[in-house]
């Protein structure tokens, strides 16, 4: 189905570029974030994946510039029609090392960029990770990996299909933060986002009805095991019929019957028409509301010589009580 669809952003050209709606920090605001991030680099030996560092980052996040705090708070209340908050001119440390090329690369110790990203995400919710993904690290690298070019994962460099982050998981992140520390030198790699709020009005009534029924199944990656026996059958449109959430992954969600397949094809086409493509440069943070937005990436040609595109990724979940069932008490790493 989706494997054969061509990837074009037809009418995305007529949408206002998301970059125009960005929150751009002034240089003084960037330095203010840089100062709190520098402090965090020194806390608890900079060891991110421990309760001490996360607690310090949570406290420090209250010192983010007032205007940024306001933008984050408003985004949390309502992520708007596009469901993405683009924040630009965040600090990135000088002397960035070569882009990693290892599979599963993560940040175990704090950097200025990693700390700034975590602080921003902590104003949206609690930062979380998954034990079976990127070794449970809270700050992860998104980099192309040699030998994994063809994979439908963020280590690949072929087109990454549009997806809800961890669509297969009963406790998905509410927000996905992707911060660029090194832009793609070829200029080709673009983060793609599409909002269910833009898509739903373009869907037929029939497709809306079918997509709202439990007629879809999303496979977990093998590393996640059986997720405690939770059945992965779900509706693609969930919650409010007027303003639904979207749960779908065009690489791993399977329609369970012929009508469901047609509805999913229609959804694919409609999402394609409302897709924004964003070229991220160093210091850009794109936060997607994972209930409203699917995201993916255009294909690009990595060089694996240390100059490739490099993003950091942090997830946030709104409610610690909701994900407690999948963690040990007080922990931020879900099964
Ligand atoms: O590389 C990108 O722009 C997106 C990758 C992605 O989907 C992810 O890391 O969750
Ligand atoms: Fe993703």
Coordinates of N, CA and C and ligand atoms in Angstrom, one line a residue, residues 142 154 160 163 165 176 178 190-191 295-297 309 311 313, ligand 1:
X142 N 19.8 11.4 16.8 CA 19.2 11.0 15.5 C 20.2 11.3 14.4
X154 N 15.1 6.1 12.6 CA 15.8 7.4 12.4 C 17.2 7.2 12.1
X160 N 11.7 8.4 5.5 CA 11.1 7.8 6.7 C 9.6 8.1 6.7
X163 N 4.7 9.0 10.7 CA 4.3 8.1 11.9 C 4.0 9.0 13.1
X165 N 4.8 8.9 16.9 CA 5.9 8.3 17.6 C 5.4 7.2 18.5
X176 N 7.2 15.2 21.1 CA 8.5 14.7 20.6 C 9.3 16.0 20.3
X178 N 12.7 17.5 18.7 CA 13.8 17.2 17.8 C 14.7 18.5 17.7
X190 N 14.8 16.8 5.3 CA 13.8 17.7 5.9 C 12.9 16.9 6.8
X191 N 12.6 17.5 8.0 CA 11.6 16.9 8.9 C 10.2 17.2 8.3
X295 N 4.9 12.6 11.9 CA 6.1 13.2 11.4 C 6.9 12.1 10.6
X296 N 7.8 12.6 9.8 CA 8.7 11.7 9.0 C 9.9 12.5 8.5
X297 N 10.5 12.0 7.5 CA 11.7 12.7 7.0 C 11.9 12.4 5.5
X309 N 24.1 15.3 9.2 CA 23.0 15.8 10.0 C 23.0 15.2 11.4
X311 N 20.7 15.4 15.0 CA 19.6 15.9 15.9 C 19.7 15.2 17.3
X313 N 17.0 14.0 20.4 CA 15.6 13.8 20.5 C 15.3 13.6 22.0
Ligands
LIG1 O1 15.1 12.6 11.2 C1 14.0 13.2 11.4 O2 13.8 14.4 11.0 C2 12.9 12.5 12.1 C3 13.3 11.3 12.8 C4 12.2 10.7 13.6 O3 11.1 10.4 13.2 C5 12.5 10.4 15.1 O4 13.6 10.5 15.5 O5 11.5 10.2 15.8

